[in-house]
Structures are given as structure tokens and as C-alpha cells.
C-alpha atoms as an extended CHARMM CRD file, in Angstrom:
* protein
*
       235  EXT
         1         1  UNK       CA             12.1060000000      -16.8890000000       -4.8930000000  PROA      1               0.0000000000
         2         2  UNK       CA             15.3390000000      -14.8660000000       -4.9680000000  PROA      2               0.0000000000
         3         3  UNK       CA             17.1170000000      -17.5470000000       -7.4780000000  PROA      3               0.0000000000
         4         4  UNK       CA             14.0830000000      -16.9350000000       -9.9380000000  PROA      4               0.0000000000
         5         5  UNK       CA             14.2390000000      -13.1370000000       -9.4440000000  PROA      5               0.0000000000
         6         6  UNK       CA             18.1480000000      -12.8640000000      -10.2460000000  PROA      6               0.0000000000
         7         7  UNK       CA             17.7370000000      -15.3680000000      -12.9890000000  PROA      7               0.0000000000
         8         8  UNK       CA             15.1010000000      -13.5110000000      -14.3260000000  PROA      8               0.0000000000
         9         9  UNK       CA             17.2320000000      -10.2970000000      -14.6270000000  PROA      9               0.0000000000
        10        10  UNK       CA             20.1940000000      -12.3720000000      -15.8770000000  PROA      10              0.0000000000
        11        11  UNK       CA             18.3290000000      -13.7840000000      -19.1310000000  PROA      11              0.0000000000
        12        12  UNK       CA             16.4340000000      -10.5090000000      -19.9020000000  PROA      12              0.0000000000
        13        13  UNK       CA             19.7840000000       -8.5820000000      -19.7140000000  PROA      13              0.0000000000
        14        14  UNK       CA             21.6610000000      -11.3010000000      -21.7880000000  PROA      14              0.0000000000
        15        15  UNK       CA             19.2590000000      -10.5620000000      -24.5780000000  PROA      15              0.0000000000
        16        16  UNK       CA             19.4460000000       -7.0030000000      -24.3150000000  PROA      16              0.0000000000
        17        17  UNK       CA             22.2540000000       -5.1800000000      -26.5680000000  PROA      17              0.0000000000
        18        18  UNK       CA             24.8160000000       -2.7820000000      -25.1410000000  PROA      18              0.0000000000
        19        19  UNK       CA             23.6580000000       -3.0740000000      -21.5320000000  PROA      19              0.0000000000
        20        20  UNK       CA             26.4960000000       -4.7600000000      -20.4500000000  PROA      20              0.0000000000
        21        21  UNK       CA             27.7280000000       -8.5160000000      -20.2110000000  PROA      21              0.0000000000
        22        22  UNK       CA             26.2140000000      -10.4770000000      -17.3490000000  PROA      22              0.0000000000
        23        23  UNK       CA             29.2290000000      -11.6590000000      -15.2420000000  PROA      23              0.0000000000
        24        24  UNK       CA             27.7050000000      -12.9290000000      -11.9760000000  PROA      24              0.0000000000
        25        25  UNK       CA             24.4280000000      -14.0040000000      -10.3540000000  PROA      25              0.0000000000
        26        26  UNK       CA             24.4310000000      -14.6570000000       -6.7280000000  PROA      26              0.0000000000
        27        27  UNK       CA             21.7330000000      -15.6060000000       -3.9420000000  PROA      27              0.0000000000
        28        28  UNK       CA             24.2860000000      -14.6780000000       -1.1120000000  PROA      28              0.0000000000
        29        29  UNK       CA             22.7790000000      -12.2200000000        0.8390000000  PROA      29              0.0000000000
        30        30  UNK       CA             24.4480000000       -8.8710000000        0.9530000000  PROA      30              0.0000000000
        31        31  UNK       CA             23.8430000000       -7.1680000000        4.3940000000  PROA      31              0.0000000000
        32        32  UNK       CA             20.1150000000       -6.4990000000        5.2340000000  PROA      32              0.0000000000
        33        33  UNK       CA             19.1980000000       -4.9550000000        1.9420000000  PROA      33              0.0000000000
        34        34  UNK       CA             19.8450000000       -7.3310000000       -0.8900000000  PROA      34              0.0000000000
        35        35  UNK       CA             19.0570000000      -11.1990000000       -0.7050000000  PROA      35              0.0000000000
        36        36  UNK       CA             20.7060000000      -11.6010000000       -3.9700000000  PROA      36              0.0000000000
        37        37  UNK       CA             22.1550000000       -9.7710000000       -6.9020000000  PROA      37              0.0000000000
        38        38  UNK       CA             23.0910000000       -9.8050000000      -10.8200000000  PROA      38              0.0000000000
        39        39  UNK       CA             26.2650000000       -8.2030000000      -11.9050000000  PROA      39              0.0000000000
        40        40  UNK       CA             26.5000000000       -6.5710000000      -15.0490000000  PROA      40              0.0000000000
        41        41  UNK       CA             29.9390000000       -5.3210000000      -16.6770000000  PROA      41              0.0000000000
        42        42  UNK       CA             30.2110000000       -2.7800000000      -19.3330000000  PROA      42              0.0000000000
        43        43  UNK       CA             32.0410000000       -4.0970000000      -22.1920000000  PROA      43              0.0000000000
        44        44  UNK       CA             33.7960000000       -0.8940000000      -22.8300000000  PROA      44              0.0000000000
        45        45  UNK       CA             33.9580000000        2.6070000000      -21.2050000000  PROA      45              0.0000000000
        46        46  UNK       CA             31.1440000000        4.9490000000      -22.4760000000  PROA      46              0.0000000000
        47        47  UNK       CA             29.5930000000        8.0090000000      -21.8280000000  PROA      47              0.0000000000
        48        48  UNK       CA             26.4810000000        8.0720000000      -23.7260000000  PROA      48              0.0000000000
        49        49  UNK       CA             23.4430000000        5.7370000000      -24.3290000000  PROA      49              0.0000000000
        50        50  UNK       CA             21.4780000000        5.0900000000      -27.3310000000  PROA      50              0.0000000000
        51        51  UNK       CA             17.5450000000        4.5900000000      -27.2650000000  PROA      51              0.0000000000
        52        52  UNK       CA             18.0800000000        0.8850000000      -27.5780000000  PROA      52              0.0000000000
        53        53  UNK       CA             20.2920000000        0.7960000000      -24.6060000000  PROA      53              0.0000000000
        54        54  UNK       CA             17.7380000000        2.9190000000      -22.5200000000  PROA      54              0.0000000000
        55        55  UNK       CA             15.0130000000        0.5290000000      -23.4540000000  PROA      55              0.0000000000
        56        56  UNK       CA             17.0720000000       -2.5570000000      -22.6170000000  PROA      56              0.0000000000
        57        57  UNK       CA             17.9250000000       -1.4300000000      -19.3760000000  PROA      57              0.0000000000
        58        58  UNK       CA             14.2070000000       -0.8380000000      -18.4210000000  PROA      58              0.0000000000
        59        59  UNK       CA             13.2550000000       -4.3380000000      -19.5530000000  PROA      59              0.0000000000
        60        60  UNK       CA             16.2590000000       -5.5760000000      -17.6360000000  PROA      60              0.0000000000
        61        61  UNK       CA             15.2310000000       -3.7740000000      -14.3920000000  PROA      61              0.0000000000
        62        62  UNK       CA             11.9130000000       -5.3330000000      -14.8820000000  PROA      62              0.0000000000
        63        63  UNK       CA             13.2780000000       -9.0550000000      -15.3750000000  PROA      63              0.0000000000
        64        64  UNK       CA             13.3510000000       -9.9620000000      -11.7880000000  PROA      64              0.0000000000
        65        65  UNK       CA              9.4250000000       -9.0530000000      -11.1850000000  PROA      65              0.0000000000
        66        66  UNK       CA              8.6550000000      -10.9010000000      -14.6390000000  PROA      66              0.0000000000
        67        67  UNK       CA             10.3110000000      -14.0350000000      -13.2220000000  PROA      67              0.0000000000
        68        68  UNK       CA              8.3420000000      -13.9060000000      -10.4600000000  PROA      68              0.0000000000
        69        69  UNK       CA              5.1120000000      -13.5860000000      -12.2060000000  PROA      69              0.0000000000
        70        70  UNK       CA              5.9300000000      -16.1670000000      -14.9010000000  PROA      70              0.0000000000
        71        71  UNK       CA              7.0030000000      -18.7220000000      -12.0830000000  PROA      71              0.0000000000
        72        72  UNK       CA              4.7320000000      -18.0940000000       -9.1170000000  PROA      72              0.0000000000
        73        73  UNK       CA              1.6440000000      -16.0330000000      -10.5100000000  PROA      73              0.0000000000
        74        74  UNK       CA              2.3990000000      -13.3560000000       -7.9280000000  PROA      74              0.0000000000
        75        75  UNK       CA              4.9420000000      -10.6570000000       -7.0360000000  PROA      75              0.0000000000
        76        76  UNK       CA              6.8970000000       -9.6470000000       -3.8540000000  PROA      76              0.0000000000
        77        77  UNK       CA              8.3590000000       -6.5480000000       -2.2800000000  PROA      77              0.0000000000
        78        78  UNK       CA             11.8790000000       -7.6170000000       -3.7780000000  PROA      78              0.0000000000
        79        79  UNK       CA             11.4430000000       -5.7510000000       -7.3190000000  PROA      79              0.0000000000
        80        80  UNK       CA             11.0060000000       -2.2430000000       -5.3230000000  PROA      80              0.0000000000
        81        81  UNK       CA             14.1560000000       -1.0190000000       -6.3710000000  PROA      81              0.0000000000
        82        82  UNK       CA             13.9230000000       -2.3910000000       -9.8030000000  PROA      82              0.0000000000
        83        83  UNK       CA             10.6680000000       -0.6090000000      -10.3540000000  PROA      83              0.0000000000
        84        84  UNK       CA             12.0770000000        2.6720000000       -9.1250000000  PROA      84              0.0000000000
        85        85  UNK       CA             14.9320000000        2.2580000000      -11.5450000000  PROA      85              0.0000000000
        86        86  UNK       CA             13.0030000000        1.3440000000      -14.4410000000  PROA      86              0.0000000000
        87        87  UNK       CA             10.6090000000        4.3830000000      -13.4530000000  PROA      87              0.0000000000
        88        88  UNK       CA             13.5360000000        6.8710000000      -13.0570000000  PROA      88              0.0000000000
        89        89  UNK       CA             15.1930000000        5.5070000000      -16.5020000000  PROA      89              0.0000000000
        90        90  UNK       CA             11.6380000000        5.9760000000      -18.3310000000  PROA      90              0.0000000000
        91        91  UNK       CA             11.0690000000        9.5330000000      -16.9660000000  PROA      91              0.0000000000
        92        92  UNK       CA             14.3590000000       10.4970000000      -17.9950000000  PROA      92              0.0000000000
        93        93  UNK       CA             14.1280000000        9.1570000000      -21.5030000000  PROA      93              0.0000000000
        94        94  UNK       CA             10.8850000000       11.1480000000      -22.0950000000  PROA      94              0.0000000000
        95        95  UNK       CA             11.6160000000       14.2810000000      -20.3470000000  PROA      95              0.0000000000
        96        96  UNK       CA             15.2630000000       14.8920000000      -20.5070000000  PROA      96              0.0000000000
        97        97  UNK       CA             16.5710000000       12.7320000000      -23.3980000000  PROA      97              0.0000000000
        98        98  UNK       CA             13.8380000000       13.5970000000      -26.0470000000  PROA      98              0.0000000000
        99        99  UNK       CA             13.3680000000        9.9050000000      -26.8360000000  PROA      99              0.0000000000
       100       100  UNK       CA              9.4850000000       10.2960000000      -27.0060000000  PROA      100             0.0000000000
       101       101  UNK       CA              8.1870000000       10.2900000000      -30.5450000000  PROA      101             0.0000000000
       102       102  UNK       CA              4.8850000000       12.3800000000      -29.4810000000  PROA      102             0.0000000000
       103       103  UNK       CA              6.8270000000       14.7720000000      -27.5110000000  PROA      103             0.0000000000
       104       104  UNK       CA              9.9750000000       15.0960000000      -29.6510000000  PROA      104             0.0000000000
       105       105  UNK       CA             13.2360000000       16.9210000000      -28.6050000000  PROA      105             0.0000000000
       106       106  UNK       CA             11.9430000000       19.0820000000      -25.8710000000  PROA      106             0.0000000000
       107       107  UNK       CA             13.5300000000       19.3900000000      -22.2260000000  PROA      107             0.0000000000
       108       108  UNK       CA             10.4870000000       18.7630000000      -19.7650000000  PROA      108             0.0000000000
       109       109  UNK       CA             12.8590000000       18.2880000000      -16.9920000000  PROA      109             0.0000000000
       110       110  UNK       CA             15.3960000000       20.7760000000      -15.3340000000  PROA      110             0.0000000000
       111       111  UNK       CA             18.9760000000       19.7430000000      -14.8500000000  PROA      111             0.0000000000
       112       112  UNK       CA             19.2710000000       20.3550000000      -11.3140000000  PROA      112             0.0000000000
       113       113  UNK       CA             19.5910000000       16.8010000000      -10.2680000000  PROA      113             0.0000000000
       114       114  UNK       CA             19.6940000000       14.9660000000      -13.5880000000  PROA      114             0.0000000000
       115       115  UNK       CA             23.0260000000       16.0190000000      -15.0160000000  PROA      115             0.0000000000
       116       116  UNK       CA             24.3810000000       12.5100000000      -15.0090000000  PROA      116             0.0000000000
       117       117  UNK       CA             23.0220000000        9.2680000000      -16.5980000000  PROA      117             0.0000000000
       118       118  UNK       CA             22.8030000000        7.4630000000      -13.3670000000  PROA      118             0.0000000000
       119       119  UNK       CA             21.2120000000       10.3850000000      -11.4530000000  PROA      119             0.0000000000
       120       120  UNK       CA             17.6170000000       10.5660000000      -10.0970000000  PROA      120             0.0000000000
       121       121  UNK       CA             15.0060000000       12.6980000000      -12.3790000000  PROA      121             0.0000000000
       122       122  UNK       CA             15.1510000000       16.2730000000      -11.7170000000  PROA      122             0.0000000000
       123       123  UNK       CA             12.0400000000       18.6160000000      -11.1630000000  PROA      123             0.0000000000
       124       124  UNK       CA              9.9070000000       19.0710000000      -14.3540000000  PROA      124             0.0000000000
       125       125  UNK       CA              9.1830000000       22.2720000000      -15.7790000000  PROA      125             0.0000000000
       126       126  UNK       CA              5.9650000000       24.1760000000      -15.5030000000  PROA      126             0.0000000000
       127       127  UNK       CA              3.8390000000       22.6310000000      -18.2340000000  PROA      127             0.0000000000
       128       128  UNK       CA              0.0110000000       22.2620000000      -19.3660000000  PROA      128             0.0000000000
       129       129  UNK       CA             -2.0660000000       19.7370000000      -18.0280000000  PROA      129             0.0000000000
       130       130  UNK       CA             -2.3640000000       18.1690000000      -21.4360000000  PROA      130             0.0000000000
       131       131  UNK       CA              1.2610000000       18.0820000000      -21.8500000000  PROA      131             0.0000000000
       132       132  UNK       CA              1.7420000000       16.4040000000      -18.4300000000  PROA      132             0.0000000000
       133       133  UNK       CA             -0.7770000000       13.7930000000      -19.2820000000  PROA      133             0.0000000000
       134       134  UNK       CA              0.9890000000       12.9260000000      -22.5140000000  PROA      134             0.0000000000
       135       135  UNK       CA              4.3000000000       12.8350000000      -20.5330000000  PROA      135             0.0000000000
       136       136  UNK       CA              2.6680000000       10.2030000000      -18.0950000000  PROA      136             0.0000000000
       137       137  UNK       CA              1.2530000000        8.3120000000      -20.8820000000  PROA      137             0.0000000000
       138       138  UNK       CA              4.7640000000        7.9400000000      -22.5330000000  PROA      138             0.0000000000
       139       139  UNK       CA              6.4600000000        7.0270000000      -19.4140000000  PROA      139             0.0000000000
       140       140  UNK       CA              3.8300000000        4.3720000000      -18.5560000000  PROA      140             0.0000000000
       141       141  UNK       CA              3.9220000000        2.9420000000      -22.1270000000  PROA      141             0.0000000000
       142       142  UNK       CA              7.6110000000        2.8560000000      -21.9740000000  PROA      142             0.0000000000
       143       143  UNK       CA              7.6180000000        0.7010000000      -18.8430000000  PROA      143             0.0000000000
       144       144  UNK       CA              4.5540000000       -1.4210000000      -19.6500000000  PROA      144             0.0000000000
       145       145  UNK       CA              6.1900000000       -2.3110000000      -23.1450000000  PROA      145             0.0000000000
       146       146  UNK       CA              9.3610000000       -3.1950000000      -21.4010000000  PROA      146             0.0000000000
       147       147  UNK       CA              7.4040000000       -5.4110000000      -18.8530000000  PROA      147             0.0000000000
       148       148  UNK       CA              5.9490000000       -7.0570000000      -21.8720000000  PROA      148             0.0000000000
       149       149  UNK       CA              9.3960000000       -7.7150000000      -23.3350000000  PROA      149             0.0000000000
       150       150  UNK       CA             10.6810000000       -9.1100000000      -19.8820000000  PROA      150             0.0000000000
       151       151  UNK       CA              7.6260000000      -11.4630000000      -19.6270000000  PROA      151             0.0000000000
       152       152  UNK       CA              7.7980000000      -12.8310000000      -23.2090000000  PROA      152             0.0000000000
       153       153  UNK       CA             11.5890000000      -13.1650000000      -22.8290000000  PROA      153             0.0000000000
       154       154  UNK       CA             11.0930000000      -15.5140000000      -19.7520000000  PROA      154             0.0000000000
       155       155  UNK       CA              8.1510000000      -17.1840000000      -21.1540000000  PROA      155             0.0000000000
       156       156  UNK       CA              9.9780000000      -18.1610000000      -24.3080000000  PROA      156             0.0000000000
       157       157  UNK       CA             12.8940000000      -19.4390000000      -22.2470000000  PROA      157             0.0000000000
       158       158  UNK       CA             10.8980000000      -20.8440000000      -19.2600000000  PROA      158             0.0000000000
       159       159  UNK       CA             12.9960000000      -24.0120000000      -19.2770000000  PROA      159             0.0000000000
       160       160  UNK       CA             16.2830000000      -22.1620000000      -19.2040000000  PROA      160             0.0000000000
       161       161  UNK       CA             14.7790000000      -19.9050000000      -16.5100000000  PROA      161             0.0000000000
       162       162  UNK       CA             14.2240000000      -22.9960000000      -14.5080000000  PROA      162             0.0000000000
       163       163  UNK       CA             17.6770000000      -24.7600000000      -15.2610000000  PROA      163             0.0000000000
       164       164  UNK       CA             19.5670000000      -21.8340000000      -14.2220000000  PROA      164             0.0000000000
       165       165  UNK       CA             17.5310000000      -21.0350000000      -11.1370000000  PROA      165             0.0000000000
       166       166  UNK       CA             17.7920000000      -24.7060000000       -9.8550000000  PROA      166             0.0000000000
       167       167  UNK       CA             21.4640000000      -24.6100000000      -10.6460000000  PROA      167             0.0000000000
       168       168  UNK       CA             21.8340000000      -21.2260000000       -8.9210000000  PROA      168             0.0000000000
       169       169  UNK       CA             20.0020000000      -22.6010000000       -5.5630000000  PROA      169             0.0000000000
       170       170  UNK       CA             22.5070000000      -25.4290000000       -5.6910000000  PROA      170             0.0000000000
       171       171  UNK       CA             25.7520000000      -23.5690000000       -5.7720000000  PROA      171             0.0000000000
       172       172  UNK       CA             24.4790000000      -19.8800000000       -4.7260000000  PROA      172             0.0000000000
       173       173  UNK       CA             26.8260000000      -18.3340000000       -7.1380000000  PROA      173             0.0000000000
       174       174  UNK       CA             27.1040000000      -18.6190000000      -11.1030000000  PROA      174             0.0000000000
       175       175  UNK       CA             29.6330000000      -16.3840000000      -12.9770000000  PROA      175             0.0000000000
       176       176  UNK       CA             32.1340000000      -16.0430000000      -15.7490000000  PROA      176             0.0000000000
       177       177  UNK       CA             32.0910000000      -18.5290000000      -18.7550000000  PROA      177             0.0000000000
       178       178  UNK       CA             29.8240000000      -21.2310000000      -16.9880000000  PROA      178             0.0000000000
       179       179  UNK       CA             27.0530000000      -18.5590000000      -16.6640000000  PROA      179             0.0000000000
       180       180  UNK       CA             27.8060000000      -17.2150000000      -20.2140000000  PROA      180             0.0000000000
       181       181  UNK       CA             27.2980000000      -20.5350000000      -21.7880000000  PROA      181             0.0000000000
       182       182  UNK       CA             23.9210000000      -20.9890000000      -20.0560000000  PROA      182             0.0000000000
       183       183  UNK       CA             22.8460000000      -17.5520000000      -20.9970000000  PROA      183             0.0000000000
       184       184  UNK       CA             23.7180000000      -18.0030000000      -24.7100000000  PROA      184             0.0000000000
       185       185  UNK       CA             21.0150000000      -20.5070000000      -24.8600000000  PROA      185             0.0000000000
       186       186  UNK       CA             18.4730000000      -17.6290000000      -24.4620000000  PROA      186             0.0000000000
       187       187  UNK       CA             16.2060000000      -16.8860000000      -27.4460000000  PROA      187             0.0000000000
       188       188  UNK       CA             14.7980000000      -13.5230000000      -27.8670000000  PROA      188             0.0000000000
       189       189  UNK       CA             11.1160000000      -12.6110000000      -28.7150000000  PROA      189             0.0000000000
       190       190  UNK       CA             10.2530000000      -11.7230000000      -32.2570000000  PROA      190             0.0000000000
       191       191  UNK       CA              9.2740000000       -8.2710000000      -31.3110000000  PROA      191             0.0000000000
       192       192  UNK       CA             12.1680000000       -7.5500000000      -29.3820000000  PROA      192             0.0000000000
       193       193  UNK       CA             14.3250000000       -5.9320000000      -32.2040000000  PROA      193             0.0000000000
       194       194  UNK       CA             11.3370000000       -3.5010000000      -33.4000000000  PROA      194             0.0000000000
       195       195  UNK       CA             10.8150000000       -2.4810000000      -29.7210000000  PROA      195             0.0000000000
       196       196  UNK       CA             14.4060000000       -1.5160000000      -29.0460000000  PROA      196             0.0000000000
       197       197  UNK       CA             14.7010000000        0.4170000000      -32.4490000000  PROA      197             0.0000000000
       198       198  UNK       CA             11.4130000000        2.1350000000      -32.3760000000  PROA      198             0.0000000000
       199       199  UNK       CA             10.0030000000        1.9590000000      -28.4830000000  PROA      199             0.0000000000
       200       200  UNK       CA              6.9390000000        0.4440000000      -29.8380000000  PROA      200             0.0000000000
       201       201  UNK       CA              5.5340000000       -3.1140000000      -30.0910000000  PROA      201             0.0000000000
       202       202  UNK       CA              4.7120000000       -4.3070000000      -33.5810000000  PROA      202             0.0000000000
       203       203  UNK       CA              1.1440000000       -3.9330000000      -34.8010000000  PROA      203             0.0000000000
       204       204  UNK       CA             -0.9150000000       -6.9750000000      -33.9040000000  PROA      204             0.0000000000
       205       205  UNK       CA              0.9670000000       -7.8010000000      -30.8090000000  PROA      205             0.0000000000
       206       206  UNK       CA             -0.9130000000       -7.8750000000      -27.6650000000  PROA      206             0.0000000000
       207       207  UNK       CA              0.7920000000       -6.3040000000      -24.7450000000  PROA      207             0.0000000000
       208       208  UNK       CA              1.4360000000       -8.8690000000      -21.7310000000  PROA      208             0.0000000000
       209       209  UNK       CA              0.1390000000       -7.7420000000      -18.5390000000  PROA      209             0.0000000000
       210       210  UNK       CA              1.6010000000      -10.1620000000      -16.0470000000  PROA      210             0.0000000000
       211       211  UNK       CA             -0.1300000000      -11.1480000000      -13.0280000000  PROA      211             0.0000000000
       212       212  UNK       CA             -1.6230000000       -7.9710000000      -12.2590000000  PROA      212             0.0000000000
       213       213  UNK       CA             -4.3190000000       -7.8070000000      -14.9540000000  PROA      213             0.0000000000
       214       214  UNK       CA             -4.7800000000      -11.6100000000      -15.0990000000  PROA      214             0.0000000000
       215       215  UNK       CA             -8.3550000000      -12.1060000000      -14.2370000000  PROA      215             0.0000000000
       216       216  UNK       CA             -8.0460000000      -15.7250000000      -13.8850000000  PROA      216             0.0000000000
       217       217  UNK       CA             -5.3290000000      -14.8670000000      -10.9850000000  PROA      217             0.0000000000
       218       218  UNK       CA             -7.4530000000      -12.3250000000       -9.5940000000  PROA      218             0.0000000000
       219       219  UNK       CA            -10.3600000000      -14.6550000000       -9.3260000000  PROA      219             0.0000000000
       220       220  UNK       CA             -8.2040000000      -17.4060000000       -7.8400000000  PROA      220             0.0000000000
       221       221  UNK       CA             -6.8750000000      -15.1450000000       -5.1800000000  PROA      221             0.0000000000
       222       222  UNK       CA            -10.4450000000      -13.8570000000       -4.3650000000  PROA      222             0.0000000000
       223       223  UNK       CA            -11.5820000000      -17.5160000000       -4.0730000000  PROA      223             0.0000000000
       224       224  UNK       CA             -8.6580000000      -18.3740000000       -1.8100000000  PROA      224             0.0000000000
       225       225  UNK       CA             -9.1030000000      -15.1950000000        0.3940000000  PROA      225             0.0000000000
       226       226  UNK       CA             -5.8910000000      -13.8750000000       -0.5170000000  PROA      226             0.0000000000
       227       227  UNK       CA             -5.7170000000      -10.1540000000       -1.4020000000  PROA      227             0.0000000000
       228       228  UNK       CA             -1.6640000000       -9.6590000000       -1.0500000000  PROA      228             0.0000000000
       229       229  UNK       CA              1.4760000000      -11.2900000000       -2.1450000000  PROA      229             0.0000000000
       230       230  UNK       CA              3.9710000000      -12.3750000000        0.5650000000  PROA      230             0.0000000000
       231       231  UNK       CA              6.2540000000       -9.7480000000        1.8060000000  PROA      231             0.0000000000
       232       232  UNK       CA              9.8950000000      -10.7040000000        2.2150000000  PROA      232             0.0000000000
       233       233  UNK       CA             12.9980000000       -8.4360000000        2.4290000000  PROA      233             0.0000000000
       234       234  UNK       CA             14.2540000000       -6.7710000000       -0.7340000000  PROA      234             0.0000000000
       235       235  UNK       CA             15.9630000000       -8.7750000000       -3.0120000000  PROA      235             0.0000000000
């Protein structure tokens, strides 16, 4: 599971512009908290993020979970930190960075804890229930659409996902030019550019939901008497 999870991050991250070069993936545990990791290195020192980079980071966060869904049809607790990161990023995009088309350039989050790009979200300002509902809806759509792009990226590159994961299982660490030559084979979904630029999926594109909303998988779980996925340590 760990090898596929980290390979998922690597493939999705390699398709996203400006999120940093994928330099290394490993399944060598780092202490008790991480069974593997994916290392991204910024190609230049930067202090600002574009809308495209914010969305690309969200999709990359969700690449590990998406890989579990594509390969195993279920998820583990390994993506918990990734989900937290994606949610924090999406919340800042909507409430602090003014990157919501519906809400516009309005600061709905106080700056107490959100002064830096990598900091967690600060407390929200007092807003109406209607605006609060819109905020939650925008955050949810940004995460769901990022999840869609992660899933589609790995479905399209399913054989590459398998090749890299199996190699990673064998070698435990992939890095440098050898890794980049593999990731260069990744093909982007047709809707990726439109989503990165606009934050919306093109008209007519049905959003991928993953294992959670797949009635066939839910029915299979019910028949097998399974109601929860296995619970390994954090990846």
C-alpha cells in the first residue's frame, strides 16, 4: 500500500505546474509517524503562489489516497495528514486568498495564524449563515475537483503507477534522473489545464468520486460483511 500511495503523490505532482520537482520517493520508514514519503524540491525560491499552484498542490495532496482507491478500491488512514493539508489549503484559497469566483476578493479569515503560506487557517470572521454555506460549498468543490483530477491522472497512467510502485517495492528508494525519466511518461487528463486555470471542471465532465460513492464497492463491502478499511499506521 505504501509504495502505491507514494507513487500516486509522485505521478500527480509531476503533472502539476509550479508545485516543485519530484526529487525522491521512498518506502523506508521515518520514525513511527511515516512509512514512506515523497520529496518535492522547488525549482526556484518563491514567495507567492498562483491559483494554478494552489490547485495543483491540493490535487497532489490527494494523489496518495487516489492511488489507494484506484489500486485497492478502498482507503487507509495513511492519507490523514494529506487530507488535512488539502483541506487547509482549500480553506485558505477561499477565505484568505480571494480565489473563489463566487465570493471574490473578500477576506473571510483573520490573519492571526494565517500570515504564512504554509501556516494553518486562522479563525473565520463573523459572517452570515448564507455566506458560511457558500464558503463550505466552495471549499468542498475545490477538494472534490482536486480529488477528481488525482483519480483521473492515475486512471490514465495506471500502468505507469504499477511500474513505478513495483520498482519502488524492489529498490525502496527512487530518486534523481532515474525517477524523473519515469515520471516524464505521465500523461495529463484533458480537463487538467481548464481546471488549473478556472478552478472548475469543463462542462460535460462527470466528477469522479472514488471508492466512497461507488455503489458497486459499497454493495461488495456489504456482501462481504466489511464496513471499514484496514487501519495501518500513517504513511
